[in-house]
PDB file of C-alpha atoms in Angstrom:
ATOM      1  CA  UNK A   4     -65.412 -11.385  23.371  1.00  0.00           C
ATOM      2  CA  UNK A   5     -62.048 -13.062  22.718  1.00  0.00           C
ATOM      3  CA  UNK A   6     -58.866 -11.042  22.961  1.00  0.00           C
ATOM      4  CA  UNK A   7     -57.422 -10.341  19.519  1.00  0.00           C
ATOM      5  CA  UNK A   8     -54.628  -8.153  18.215  1.00  0.00           C
ATOM      6  CA  UNK A   9     -55.942  -5.053  16.410  1.00  0.00           C
ATOM      7  CA  UNK A  10     -53.093  -2.705  15.427  1.00  0.00           C
ATOM      8  CA  UNK A  11     -49.603  -1.470  16.145  1.00  0.00           C
ATOM      9  CA  UNK A  12     -47.750   1.698  15.191  1.00  0.00           C
ATOM     10  CA  UNK A  13     -44.550   0.967  13.285  1.00  0.00           C
ATOM     11  CA  UNK A  14     -42.017   3.827  13.342  1.00  0.00           C
ATOM     12  CA  UNK A  15     -40.777   4.673   9.842  1.00  0.00           C
ATOM     13  CA  UNK A  16     -38.375   7.097   8.177  1.00  0.00           C
ATOM     14  CA  UNK A  17     -40.711   7.234   5.155  1.00  0.00           C
ATOM     15  CA  UNK A  18     -44.125   5.819   5.993  1.00  0.00           C
ATOM     16  CA  UNK A  19     -45.198   5.453   2.348  1.00  0.00           C
ATOM     17  CA  UNK A  20     -42.021   3.572   1.387  1.00  0.00           C
ATOM     18  CA  UNK A  21     -42.292   1.275   4.410  1.00  0.00           C
ATOM     19  CA  UNK A  22     -45.956   0.482   3.741  1.00  0.00           C
ATOM     20  CA  UNK A  23     -45.186  -0.217   0.068  1.00  0.00           C
ATOM     21  CA  UNK A  24     -42.331  -2.546   1.101  1.00  0.00           C
ATOM     22  CA  UNK A  25     -44.696  -4.681   3.203  1.00  0.00           C
ATOM     23  CA  UNK A  26     -47.529  -4.596   0.654  1.00  0.00           C
ATOM     24  CA  UNK A  27     -45.192  -5.708  -2.134  1.00  0.00           C
ATOM     25  CA  UNK A  28     -43.461  -8.367  -0.053  1.00  0.00           C
ATOM     26  CA  UNK A  29     -46.606  -9.860   1.480  1.00  0.00           C
ATOM     27  CA  UNK A  30     -48.843  -9.267  -1.563  1.00  0.00           C
ATOM     28  CA  UNK A  31     -51.329  -7.118   0.339  1.00  0.00           C
ATOM     29  CA  UNK A  32     -53.829  -4.649  -1.142  1.00  0.00           C
ATOM     30  CA  UNK A  33     -53.775  -0.955  -0.309  1.00  0.00           C
ATOM     31  CA  UNK A  34     -55.721  -0.044   2.829  1.00  0.00           C
ATOM     32  CA  UNK A  35     -57.377   3.234   3.829  1.00  0.00           C
ATOM     33  CA  UNK A  36     -55.002   5.565   5.674  1.00  0.00           C
ATOM     34  CA  UNK A  37     -55.633   8.641   7.801  1.00  0.00           C
ATOM     35  CA  UNK A  38     -53.854  11.339   9.738  1.00  0.00           C
ATOM     36  CA  UNK A  39     -50.206  10.546  10.380  1.00  0.00           C
ATOM     37  CA  UNK A  40     -50.636   6.846   9.502  1.00  0.00           C
ATOM     38  CA  UNK A  41     -50.119   4.869   6.315  1.00  0.00           C
ATOM     39  CA  UNK A  42     -51.879   1.584   6.993  1.00  0.00           C
ATOM     40  CA  UNK A  43     -51.235  -1.950   5.845  1.00  0.00           C
ATOM     41  CA  UNK A  44     -54.023  -4.383   6.645  1.00  0.00           C
ATOM     42  CA  UNK A  45     -53.258  -8.006   7.453  1.00  0.00           C
ATOM     43  CA  UNK A  46     -55.792 -10.808   7.833  1.00  0.00           C
ATOM     44  CA  UNK A  47     -58.598 -10.417  10.354  1.00  0.00           C
ATOM     45  CA  UNK A  48     -58.357  -6.631  10.180  1.00  0.00           C
ATOM     46  CA  UNK A  49     -54.993  -6.301  11.929  1.00  0.00           C
ATOM     47  CA  UNK A  50     -53.352  -3.002  10.979  1.00  0.00           C
ATOM     48  CA  UNK A  51     -49.711  -2.059  10.728  1.00  0.00           C
ATOM     49  CA  UNK A  52     -49.803   1.727  11.038  1.00  0.00           C
ATOM     50  CA  UNK A  53     -46.614   3.257   9.668  1.00  0.00           C
ATOM     51  CA  UNK A  54     -45.810   6.678  11.110  1.00  0.00           C
ATOM     52  CA  UNK A  55     -42.918   9.095  10.902  1.00  0.00           C
ATOM     53  CA  UNK A  56     -41.990  10.247  14.390  1.00  0.00           C
ATOM     54  CA  UNK A  57     -41.328  14.002  14.568  1.00  0.00           C
ATOM     55  CA  UNK A  58     -38.122  14.944  16.344  1.00  0.00           C
ATOM     56  CA  UNK A  59     -36.769  11.382  16.311  1.00  0.00           C
ATOM     57  CA  UNK A  60     -33.490  11.072  14.417  1.00  0.00           C
ATOM     58  CA  UNK A  61     -32.845   7.393  15.046  1.00  0.00           C
ATOM     59  CA  UNK A  62     -35.530   4.726  14.996  1.00  0.00           C
ATOM     60  CA  UNK A  63     -35.203   2.033  17.636  1.00  0.00           C
ATOM     61  CA  UNK A  64     -35.318  -1.381  15.995  1.00  0.00           C
ATOM     62  CA  UNK A  65     -38.381  -3.533  16.677  1.00  0.00           C
ATOM     63  CA  UNK A  66     -38.953  -7.161  15.700  1.00  0.00           C
ATOM     64  CA  UNK A  67     -42.007  -8.234  13.717  1.00  0.00           C
ATOM     65  CA  UNK A  68     -42.651 -11.874  12.768  1.00  0.00           C
ATOM     66  CA  UNK A  69     -45.179 -12.884  10.120  1.00  0.00           C
ATOM     67  CA  UNK A  70     -46.632 -16.365   9.771  1.00  0.00           C
ATOM     68  CA  UNK A  71     -47.173 -17.060   6.057  1.00  0.00           C
ATOM     69  CA  UNK A  72     -48.148 -20.032   3.915  1.00  0.00           C
ATOM     70  CA  UNK A  73     -45.411 -21.917   2.075  1.00  0.00           C
ATOM     71  CA  UNK A  74     -46.284 -20.541  -1.356  1.00  0.00           C
ATOM     72  CA  UNK A  75     -46.204 -16.936  -0.119  1.00  0.00           C
ATOM     73  CA  UNK A  76     -42.912 -17.650   1.675  1.00  0.00           C
ATOM     74  CA  UNK A  77     -41.461 -18.831  -1.645  1.00  0.00           C
ATOM     75  CA  UNK A  78     -42.628 -15.712  -3.487  1.00  0.00           C
ATOM     76  CA  UNK A  79     -41.541 -13.364  -0.682  1.00  0.00           C
ATOM     77  CA  UNK A  80     -38.123 -15.009  -0.488  1.00  0.00           C
ATOM     78  CA  UNK A  81     -37.739 -14.670  -4.266  1.00  0.00           C
ATOM     79  CA  UNK A  82     -38.732 -10.993  -3.897  1.00  0.00           C
ATOM     80  CA  UNK A  83     -36.046 -10.460  -1.224  1.00  0.00           C
ATOM     81  CA  UNK A  84     -33.392 -12.094  -3.374  1.00  0.00           C
ATOM     82  CA  UNK A  85     -34.419 -10.262  -6.550  1.00  0.00           C
ATOM     83  CA  UNK A  86     -34.299  -6.970  -4.644  1.00  0.00           C
ATOM     84  CA  UNK A  87     -30.832  -7.691  -3.267  1.00  0.00           C
ATOM     85  CA  UNK A  88     -32.149  -7.479   0.301  1.00  0.00           C
ATOM     86  CA  UNK A  89     -29.722  -8.943   2.822  1.00  0.00           C
ATOM     87  CA  UNK A  90     -31.240 -11.837   4.724  1.00  0.00           C
ATOM     88  CA  UNK A  91     -30.201 -14.411   7.270  1.00  0.00           C
ATOM     89  CA  UNK A  92     -31.299 -17.803   8.586  1.00  0.00           C
ATOM     90  CA  UNK A  93     -30.916 -16.651  12.194  1.00  0.00           C
ATOM     91  CA  UNK A  94     -31.749 -13.596  14.309  1.00  0.00           C
ATOM     92  CA  UNK A  95     -28.082 -13.125  15.238  1.00  0.00           C
ATOM     93  CA  UNK A  96     -27.340 -12.583  11.521  1.00  0.00           C
ATOM     94  CA  UNK A  97     -24.536 -15.160  11.424  1.00  0.00           C
ATOM     95  CA  UNK A  98     -25.942 -17.214   8.513  1.00  0.00           C
ATOM     96  CA  UNK A  99     -26.282 -14.772   5.615  1.00  0.00           C
ATOM     97  CA  UNK A 100     -28.100 -15.662   2.413  1.00  0.00           C
ATOM     98  CA  UNK A 101     -29.870 -18.670   3.938  1.00  0.00           C
ATOM     99  CA  UNK A 102     -33.241 -19.728   5.312  1.00  0.00           C
ATOM    100  CA  UNK A 103     -33.820 -22.001   8.305  1.00  0.00           C
ATOM    101  CA  UNK A 104     -35.978 -25.044   9.050  1.00  0.00           C
ATOM    102  CA  UNK A 105     -36.685 -24.320  12.710  1.00  0.00           C
ATOM    103  CA  UNK A 106     -39.902 -25.510  14.376  1.00  0.00           C
ATOM    104  CA  UNK A 107     -40.796 -27.808  11.473  1.00  0.00           C
ATOM    105  CA  UNK A 108     -41.155 -25.016   8.927  1.00  0.00           C
ATOM    106  CA  UNK A 109     -39.019 -22.463   7.153  1.00  0.00           C
ATOM    107  CA  UNK A 110     -37.931 -19.012   8.239  1.00  0.00           C
ATOM    108  CA  UNK A 111     -35.869 -16.035   7.181  1.00  0.00           C
ATOM    109  CA  UNK A 112     -34.783 -12.765   8.816  1.00  0.00           C
ATOM    110  CA  UNK A 113     -34.150  -9.407   7.130  1.00  0.00           C
ATOM    111  CA  UNK A 114     -34.548  -5.680   7.756  1.00  0.00           C
ATOM    112  CA  UNK A 115     -37.251  -3.373   6.480  1.00  0.00           C
ATOM    113  CA  UNK A 116     -36.547   0.142   5.106  1.00  0.00           C
ATOM    114  CA  UNK A 117     -36.576   1.633   8.636  1.00  0.00           C
ATOM    115  CA  UNK A 118     -34.173  -1.000   9.994  1.00  0.00           C
ATOM    116  CA  UNK A 119     -36.716  -3.141  11.866  1.00  0.00           C
ATOM    117  CA  UNK A 120     -35.884  -6.857  12.168  1.00  0.00           C
ATOM    118  CA  UNK A 121     -38.457  -8.818  10.175  1.00  0.00           C
ATOM    119  CA  UNK A 122     -39.029 -12.560  10.296  1.00  0.00           C
ATOM    120  CA  UNK A 123     -41.103 -14.687   7.950  1.00  0.00           C
ATOM    121  CA  UNK A 124     -42.032 -18.172   9.190  1.00  0.00           C
ATOM    122  CA  UNK A 125     -44.184 -20.967   7.790  1.00  0.00           C
ATOM    123  CA  UNK A 126     -44.954 -22.726  11.099  1.00  0.00           C
ATOM    124  CA  UNK A 127     -45.831 -21.102  14.427  1.00  0.00           C
ATOM    125  CA  UNK A 128     -43.407 -21.563  17.302  1.00  0.00           C
ATOM    126  CA  UNK A 129     -46.143 -22.954  19.568  1.00  0.00           C
TER     127      UNK A 129
END
């Protein structure tokens, strides 16, 4: 059996709001959720499991990068702009309001509702 990625737990301040943010941005359907998790399902069954962490006041920022097709990138970028979501062309956040053309594709960085650093790219790095 090949090794594949199955799921990750994404810390959230409000798990429902975070899941909705990703579903709206990436045009994903609702997925079944259970227990402390609100799930977002990506292709090939990969789950983002949003969870509020009891007793944790400050969420440590994580980085999540999503490889998307050009047409979805265009719609997602329009969604970011229409929502007034700050975004940058670089991970150091020195090029605000721009996208990049690194690695032969396009990319953009922004933060999700919990403060995680999110990246959308149209070409894989390798």
